[in-house]
Amino acid sequence: MKATATAHPNIALVKYWGKRDEALILPHQSSLSLTLAPLSITTTVEWGQEEDQVELNGKAAEGGERRRVVELLSRVREEAGRPLGGARMVSRGDFPASAGLASSAAAFAALALASRAAAGLPRDVRAESVLARRGSGSACRSIQGGVCVWRRGERADGEDSYAEQAFAASHWPELRMFVALLSRAEKEVGSRDGMRGSVETSPYYPAWAQDAEAEIPRALAALERRDIASLGELAERNAWRMHATALAANPPLCYLLPGTLEVIQRVRHARGQGLKAYFTLDAGPNPVVLTTADALEDAERVVREAGAVEIVRCHVGGDATVQVHV
Ligand code: PMV
């Protein structure tokens, strides 16, 4: 009745931006991401308690945070088909929120894996991905490692909207990513509200969704060829298009800081001089730089000179793992 799971966060190169169903967390378009090691979150779930207890990084979770965990636990209770009781859930991340990466993807992936395994449900990547998606959309891409694609799906119940691995981490071991940390401040508009504003009020939204969908096969082809220039250019334009969509919302959503543009411009300038480095940008000010091992040090220097206060180095990580305690 007890299991421990560990999952990595992920960074999307083709972003998920906008829900077609807010309750089920179903996207308007497919997305593609890289799994980010060595960062991880480890979660233990033990069923058979009087009531649900949720502990995140040493503190009892409250409000919306607790509610989202309890909702996921309740789905496992339904699926198990036998009384499980309450769950004691303890989760700890080895990267601080200040690393500039949302922890919710790794958190809900680890929770989905641990809660199902502790309930005695057999491993099932698809069911785990669907369950993780219900906690946080991007979490469905953190069940497996390497490169994962979250297909939009067509069904109204969302059972065909889950992520699958397209390439294992071993496909391209030289690929590197790092977060260029500019600000540790919490973002003003979270991704949930930012997406809703974009879907409902941005005149560019339909074009965004159509374009992002069309980029998926191109991203896969660039990955297949291990073609950093094609992949990097694709990641940059997809990030710009997501931000353009958000900027065109009413009220407008601007996640960029002046320092964000400084980093982006310096990276582009260095590229003009031969450096193979590219950026992507989630719903926040901290760019994530995509490069290869041979260019890593030069890319980091450029980003530090542009004003990054910290660099969080990553490489492509493996599958989430789970262990059942007997
Ligand atoms: O899964 P959420 O609700 O945290 O949304 C993630 C949104 C982006 O990070 C901006 C893009 C993505 O695909 O991860």
Short mmCIF file of C-alpha atoms and ligand atoms in Angstrom, two decimals:
data_model
loop_
_atom_site.label_atom_id
_atom_site.label_comp_id
_atom_site.label_asym_id
_atom_site.label_seq_id
_atom_site.Cartn_x
_atom_site.Cartn_y
_atom_site.Cartn_z
CA MET A 1 0.00 0.00 0.00
CA LYS A 2 3.07 2.24 -0.19
CA ALA A 3 5.16 3.34 -3.17
CA THR A 4 7.78 5.97 -3.99
CA ALA A 5 8.19 7.57 -7.42
CA THR A 6 10.71 10.02 -8.88
CA ALA A 7 10.06 12.19 -11.95
CA HIS A 8 11.89 14.95 -13.80
CA PRO A 9 10.38 18.21 -15.04
CA ASN A 10 10.33 18.87 -18.78
CA ILE A 11 10.79 21.82 -21.11
CA ALA A 12 8.54 22.10 -24.14
CA LEU A 13 10.07 22.97 -27.53
CA VAL A 14 6.60 23.01 -29.04
CA LYS A 15 4.54 24.50 -26.21
CA TYR A 16 1.14 23.57 -24.89
CA TRP A 17 -0.77 26.85 -24.66
CA GLY A 18 -4.54 26.71 -24.34
CA LYS A 19 -7.16 24.24 -23.18
CA ARG A 20 -10.15 23.07 -25.17
CA ASP A 21 -11.55 21.54 -21.95
CA GLU A 22 -10.55 23.16 -18.68
CA ALA A 23 -11.98 20.50 -16.36
CA LEU A 24 -10.29 17.56 -18.11
CA ILE A 25 -7.21 19.59 -19.08
CA LEU A 26 -7.37 18.86 -22.80
CA PRO A 27 -5.21 20.97 -25.11
CA HIS A 28 -6.08 22.64 -28.39
CA GLN A 29 -2.83 21.38 -29.91
CA SER A 30 -0.14 18.76 -29.47
CA SER A 31 3.15 19.62 -27.74
CA LEU A 32 6.68 18.21 -27.57
CA SER A 33 9.21 18.35 -24.73
CA LEU A 34 12.62 17.30 -23.46
CA THR A 35 12.89 15.65 -20.05
CA LEU A 36 15.12 17.68 -17.72
CA ALA A 37 17.63 15.76 -15.63
CA PRO A 38 19.14 15.94 -13.07
CA LEU A 39 16.26 17.92 -11.51
CA SER A 40 13.65 15.69 -9.91
CA ILE A 41 10.78 15.36 -7.47
CA THR A 42 10.31 12.29 -5.28
CA THR A 43 6.90 11.42 -3.90
CA THR A 44 5.77 8.67 -1.53
CA VAL A 45 2.13 7.65 -1.24
CA GLU A 46 0.81 5.32 1.46
CA TRP A 47 -2.84 4.29 1.40
CA GLY A 48 -4.88 3.06 4.37
CA GLN A 49 -4.96 6.31 6.34
CA GLU A 50 -7.92 7.88 8.12
CA GLU A 51 -7.79 10.87 5.80
CA ASP A 52 -5.65 12.37 3.05
CA GLN A 53 -2.50 14.09 4.27
CA VAL A 54 -0.50 16.14 1.78
CA GLU A 55 3.04 17.28 2.58
CA LEU A 56 5.06 19.27 0.05
CA ASN A 57 8.70 20.07 0.82
CA GLY A 58 8.20 19.58 4.55
CA LYS A 59 5.00 21.61 4.86
CA ALA A 60 1.32 20.62 4.95
CA ALA A 61 -0.24 21.74 1.66
CA GLU A 62 -3.26 24.03 1.82
CA GLY A 63 -5.95 25.49 -0.41
CA GLY A 64 -5.76 24.90 -4.15
CA GLU A 65 -2.49 22.97 -3.90
CA ARG A 66 -3.99 20.43 -1.52
CA ARG A 67 -7.23 20.25 -3.49
CA ARG A 68 -5.46 19.34 -6.74
CA VAL A 69 -3.58 16.49 -5.03
CA VAL A 70 -6.70 15.18 -3.30
CA GLU A 71 -8.62 15.22 -6.59
CA LEU A 72 -5.94 13.07 -8.21
CA LEU A 73 -5.94 10.68 -5.23
CA SER A 74 -9.72 10.37 -5.54
CA ARG A 75 -9.40 9.31 -9.17
CA VAL A 76 -7.09 6.50 -8.06
CA ARG A 77 -9.60 5.54 -5.37
CA GLU A 78 -12.25 5.19 -8.10
CA GLU A 79 -10.00 3.24 -10.44
CA ALA A 80 -8.76 0.81 -7.78
CA GLY A 81 -12.25 -0.66 -7.35
CA ARG A 82 -11.57 -1.53 -3.70
CA PRO A 83 -11.46 0.60 -0.57
CA LEU A 84 -8.08 2.32 -0.25
CA GLY A 85 -8.86 4.77 2.52
CA GLY A 86 -6.98 8.02 2.78
CA ALA A 87 -3.44 8.56 1.54
CA ARG A 88 -0.43 10.01 3.23
CA MET A 89 1.52 11.78 0.51
CA VAL A 90 4.99 13.22 1.07
CA SER A 91 6.73 15.01 -1.78
CA ARG A 92 10.13 16.63 -1.99
CA GLY A 93 11.87 18.36 -4.87
CA ASP A 94 15.63 18.59 -5.27
CA PHE A 95 15.29 21.85 -7.18
CA PRO A 96 13.88 25.00 -5.64
CA ALA A 97 11.03 26.96 -7.20
CA SER A 98 13.75 29.56 -7.72
CA ALA A 99 15.31 27.33 -10.40
CA GLY A 100 12.91 29.09 -12.73
CA LEU A 101 11.14 25.93 -13.81
CA ALA A 102 7.60 25.02 -12.88
CA SER A 103 7.72 22.04 -10.54
CA SER A 104 4.13 20.97 -11.23
CA ALA A 105 5.04 18.69 -14.16
CA ALA A 106 7.46 16.57 -12.14
CA ALA A 107 5.21 16.76 -9.06
CA PHE A 108 2.05 15.43 -10.72
CA ALA A 109 3.96 12.80 -12.72
CA ALA A 110 5.56 11.43 -9.53
CA LEU A 111 2.21 11.57 -7.72
CA ALA A 112 0.37 9.73 -10.51
CA LEU A 113 2.99 6.99 -10.59
CA ALA A 114 3.30 6.54 -6.81
CA SER A 115 -0.45 6.65 -6.05
CA ARG A 116 -1.33 4.07 -8.71
CA ALA A 117 1.52 1.73 -7.78
CA ALA A 118 0.73 1.97 -4.06
CA ALA A 119 -2.88 1.05 -4.88
CA GLY A 120 -1.67 -2.13 -6.57
CA LEU A 121 -2.57 -0.97 -10.07
CA PRO A 122 -0.24 -2.39 -12.75
CA ARG A 123 2.20 -0.07 -14.54
CA ASP A 124 0.55 1.50 -17.54
CA VAL A 125 2.34 4.47 -19.09
CA ARG A 126 -0.77 5.67 -20.86
CA ALA A 127 -3.02 5.57 -17.78
CA GLU A 128 -0.27 7.27 -15.75
CA SER A 129 0.10 10.00 -18.34
CA VAL A 130 -3.67 10.61 -18.47
CA LEU A 131 -3.82 10.76 -14.67
CA ALA A 132 -0.83 13.13 -14.43
CA ARG A 133 -2.43 15.35 -17.11
CA ARG A 134 -5.46 15.86 -14.88
CA GLY A 135 -3.17 17.42 -12.25
CA SER A 136 -1.20 19.67 -14.61
CA GLY A 137 -1.24 19.40 -18.39
CA SER A 138 2.51 19.39 -18.90
CA ALA A 139 2.87 16.63 -16.25
CA CYS A 140 1.66 14.04 -18.77
CA ARG A 141 5.00 14.57 -20.58
CA SER A 142 7.05 13.70 -17.45
CA ILE A 143 6.15 10.01 -17.13
CA GLN A 144 8.69 8.99 -19.73
CA GLY A 145 12.16 10.32 -20.43
CA GLY A 146 13.88 11.58 -23.56
CA VAL A 147 11.59 13.40 -25.97
CA CYS A 148 7.86 13.12 -25.35
CA VAL A 149 4.92 14.15 -27.52
CA TRP A 150 1.55 14.92 -25.97
CA ARG A 151 -1.01 14.30 -28.69
CA ARG A 152 -3.98 16.58 -28.65
CA GLY A 153 -6.44 13.69 -28.95
CA GLU A 154 -9.94 13.83 -30.37
CA ARG A 155 -12.15 12.23 -27.76
CA ALA A 156 -14.35 14.34 -25.49
CA ASP A 157 -13.42 12.20 -22.46
CA GLY A 158 -9.69 12.86 -22.96
CA GLU A 159 -8.67 9.21 -22.84
CA ASP A 160 -6.69 9.63 -26.08
CA SER A 161 -4.87 12.77 -24.87
CA TYR A 162 -1.62 11.55 -23.30
CA ALA A 163 2.11 11.75 -23.93
CA GLU A 164 4.34 9.12 -25.46
CA GLN A 165 8.08 8.90 -25.81
CA ALA A 166 9.33 9.70 -29.32
CA PHE A 167 13.06 9.30 -28.58
CA ALA A 168 14.85 7.88 -25.55
CA ALA A 169 17.43 10.05 -23.77
CA SER A 170 20.18 7.94 -25.37
CA HIS A 171 19.19 9.11 -28.87
CA TRP A 172 21.13 12.37 -28.56
CA PRO A 173 23.39 12.37 -25.50
CA GLU A 174 25.20 15.60 -26.51
CA LEU A 175 22.06 17.73 -26.28
CA ARG A 176 22.19 20.21 -23.38
CA MET A 177 19.79 22.70 -21.84
CA PHE A 178 20.25 25.29 -19.15
CA VAL A 179 17.97 27.76 -17.44
CA ALA A 180 19.22 31.35 -17.58
CA LEU A 181 17.81 32.61 -14.32
CA LEU A 182 16.97 36.31 -14.35
CA SER A 183 14.28 36.60 -11.73
CA ARG A 184 13.13 34.50 -8.81
CA ALA A 185 9.84 36.35 -8.51
CA GLU A 186 6.60 34.40 -8.82
CA LYS A 187 4.95 35.14 -12.13
CA GLU A 188 1.99 37.49 -11.95
CA VAL A 189 -0.31 35.48 -14.21
CA GLY A 190 -0.08 31.69 -13.90
CA SER A 191 -0.24 29.45 -16.95
CA ARG A 192 -3.86 28.47 -16.25
CA ASP A 193 -5.16 32.05 -16.40
CA GLY A 194 -2.71 33.04 -19.12
CA MET A 195 -3.95 30.26 -21.35
CA ARG A 196 -7.57 31.10 -20.72
CA GLY A 197 -6.98 34.75 -21.59
CA SER A 198 -5.17 33.74 -24.78
CA VAL A 199 -7.84 31.28 -25.91
CA GLU A 200 -10.73 33.63 -25.17
CA THR A 201 -9.36 36.98 -26.27
CA SER A 202 -6.28 36.66 -28.48
CA PRO A 203 -7.18 37.05 -32.17
CA TYR A 204 -4.05 35.03 -32.97
CA TYR A 205 -5.16 31.99 -30.99
CA PRO A 206 -6.50 29.86 -33.87
CA ALA A 207 -3.34 30.51 -35.89
CA TRP A 208 -1.20 29.59 -32.87
CA ALA A 209 -2.93 26.24 -32.40
CA GLN A 210 -2.77 25.36 -36.08
CA ASP A 211 0.88 26.33 -36.41
CA ALA A 212 2.01 24.50 -33.27
CA GLU A 213 0.33 21.30 -34.46
CA ALA A 214 2.13 21.55 -37.80
CA GLU A 215 5.51 22.02 -36.08
CA ILE A 216 5.40 18.64 -34.32
CA PRO A 217 6.44 16.50 -37.34
CA ARG A 218 9.16 19.04 -38.19
CA ALA A 219 10.51 18.92 -34.64
CA LEU A 220 10.54 15.12 -34.77
CA ALA A 221 12.41 15.18 -38.09
CA ALA A 222 15.04 17.57 -36.69
CA LEU A 223 15.44 15.39 -33.61
CA GLU A 224 15.75 12.28 -35.78
CA ARG A 225 18.64 13.96 -37.68
CA ARG A 226 20.12 15.38 -34.44
CA ASP A 227 19.99 18.71 -36.23
CA ILE A 228 20.50 21.39 -33.56
CA ALA A 229 20.08 24.31 -35.99
CA SER A 230 16.67 23.18 -37.27
CA LEU A 231 15.48 22.15 -33.83
CA GLY A 232 16.73 25.36 -32.21
CA GLU A 233 15.19 27.63 -34.83
CA LEU A 234 11.91 25.76 -34.51
CA ALA A 235 11.96 26.06 -30.69
CA GLU A 236 12.64 29.80 -30.90
CA ARG A 237 9.87 30.56 -33.36
CA ASN A 238 7.41 28.43 -31.40
CA ALA A 239 8.27 30.31 -28.19
CA TRP A 240 7.88 33.66 -29.96
CA ARG A 241 4.53 32.60 -31.40
CA MET A 242 3.26 31.51 -27.99
CA HIS A 243 4.33 34.84 -26.50
CA ALA A 244 2.89 36.78 -29.45
CA THR A 245 -0.44 35.04 -28.84
CA ALA A 246 -0.31 35.96 -25.15
CA LEU A 247 0.74 39.54 -25.89
CA ALA A 248 -2.26 39.92 -28.19
CA ALA A 249 -4.72 38.88 -25.45
CA ASN A 250 -6.97 41.39 -23.75
CA PRO A 251 -5.66 42.34 -21.23
CA PRO A 252 -2.26 41.65 -22.77
CA LEU A 253 0.02 39.11 -21.13
CA CYS A 254 3.70 39.95 -21.16
CA TYR A 255 5.94 37.42 -19.42
CA LEU A 256 9.17 39.00 -20.63
CA LEU A 257 11.45 41.23 -18.58
CA PRO A 258 14.02 43.61 -20.09
CA GLY A 259 16.70 41.07 -19.10
CA THR A 260 14.89 38.37 -21.07
CA LEU A 261 15.40 40.34 -24.28
CA GLU A 262 19.01 41.01 -23.36
CA VAL A 263 19.71 37.27 -23.09
CA ILE A 264 17.78 36.47 -26.26
CA GLN A 265 19.57 39.13 -28.28
CA ARG A 266 23.01 38.11 -27.05
CA VAL A 267 22.29 34.48 -27.88
CA ARG A 268 21.21 35.46 -31.38
CA HIS A 269 24.25 37.67 -31.81
CA ALA A 270 26.60 34.88 -30.68
CA ARG A 271 24.87 32.58 -33.12
CA GLY A 272 25.72 34.96 -35.92
CA GLN A 273 29.32 34.32 -34.95
CA GLY A 274 28.92 30.56 -35.10
CA LEU A 275 27.70 29.55 -31.63
CA LYS A 276 25.11 26.80 -31.77
CA ALA A 277 22.79 28.05 -29.04
CA TYR A 278 19.03 28.70 -29.12
CA PHE A 279 16.43 29.66 -26.56
CA THR A 280 12.93 28.78 -25.55
CA LEU A 281 10.74 30.61 -23.05
CA ASP A 282 7.84 29.32 -20.94
CA ALA A 283 5.24 31.53 -19.29
CA GLY A 284 7.90 33.40 -17.33
CA PRO A 285 10.96 35.60 -17.85
CA ASN A 286 13.74 32.99 -17.64
CA PRO A 287 14.98 31.70 -21.02
CA VAL A 288 16.04 28.08 -21.35
CA VAL A 289 19.01 27.72 -23.69
CA LEU A 290 19.27 24.73 -25.99
CA THR A 291 22.75 23.77 -27.13
CA THR A 292 25.17 20.86 -27.45
CA ALA A 293 27.93 19.73 -25.07
CA ASP A 294 30.75 21.21 -27.20
CA ALA A 295 29.17 24.68 -27.18
CA LEU A 296 27.95 24.62 -23.58
CA GLU A 297 30.69 26.69 -21.94
CA ASP A 298 30.60 29.41 -24.58
CA ALA A 299 26.81 29.55 -24.41
CA GLU A 300 26.89 29.86 -20.62
CA ARG A 301 29.44 32.67 -20.80
CA VAL A 302 27.27 34.62 -23.24
CA VAL A 303 24.25 34.25 -20.97
CA ARG A 304 26.15 35.27 -17.83
CA GLU A 305 27.47 38.34 -19.60
CA ALA A 306 23.88 39.15 -20.57
CA GLY A 307 22.97 39.34 -16.87
CA ALA A 308 21.76 35.89 -15.80
CA VAL A 309 22.10 35.64 -12.01
CA GLU A 310 22.32 31.87 -12.05
CA ILE A 311 22.57 29.02 -14.53
CA VAL A 312 20.83 25.70 -13.92
CA ARG A 313 22.46 23.04 -16.09
CA CYS A 314 20.40 20.15 -17.43
CA HIS A 315 20.67 17.21 -19.79
CA VAL A 316 18.01 14.97 -21.28
CA GLY A 317 16.72 12.69 -18.54
CA GLY A 318 15.22 9.21 -18.39
CA ASP A 319 11.86 7.76 -17.45
CA ALA A 320 10.14 8.46 -14.15
CA THR A 321 10.68 5.49 -11.82
CA VAL A 322 8.60 3.87 -9.11
CA GLN A 323 9.30 1.42 -6.34
CA VAL A 324 6.66 -0.42 -4.32
CA HIS A 325 7.53 -0.93 -0.64
CA VAL A 326 6.74 -4.39 0.68
O1 PMV B 1 1.02 22.34 -17.37
P1 PMV B 1 0.92 23.77 -17.04
O2 PMV B 1 -0.46 24.20 -16.70
O3 PMV B 1 1.94 24.18 -16.01
O4 PMV B 1 1.27 24.63 -18.37
C1 PMV B 1 2.51 24.63 -19.00
C2 PMV B 1 2.61 25.72 -20.00
C3 PMV B 1 3.99 25.97 -20.58
O5 PMV B 1 4.99 25.63 -19.66
C4 PMV B 1 4.11 27.45 -20.90
C5 PMV B 1 4.21 25.22 -21.90
C6 PMV B 1 4.45 23.73 -21.81
O6 PMV B 1 4.07 23.06 -22.77
O7 PMV B 1 5.03 23.24 -20.83
#
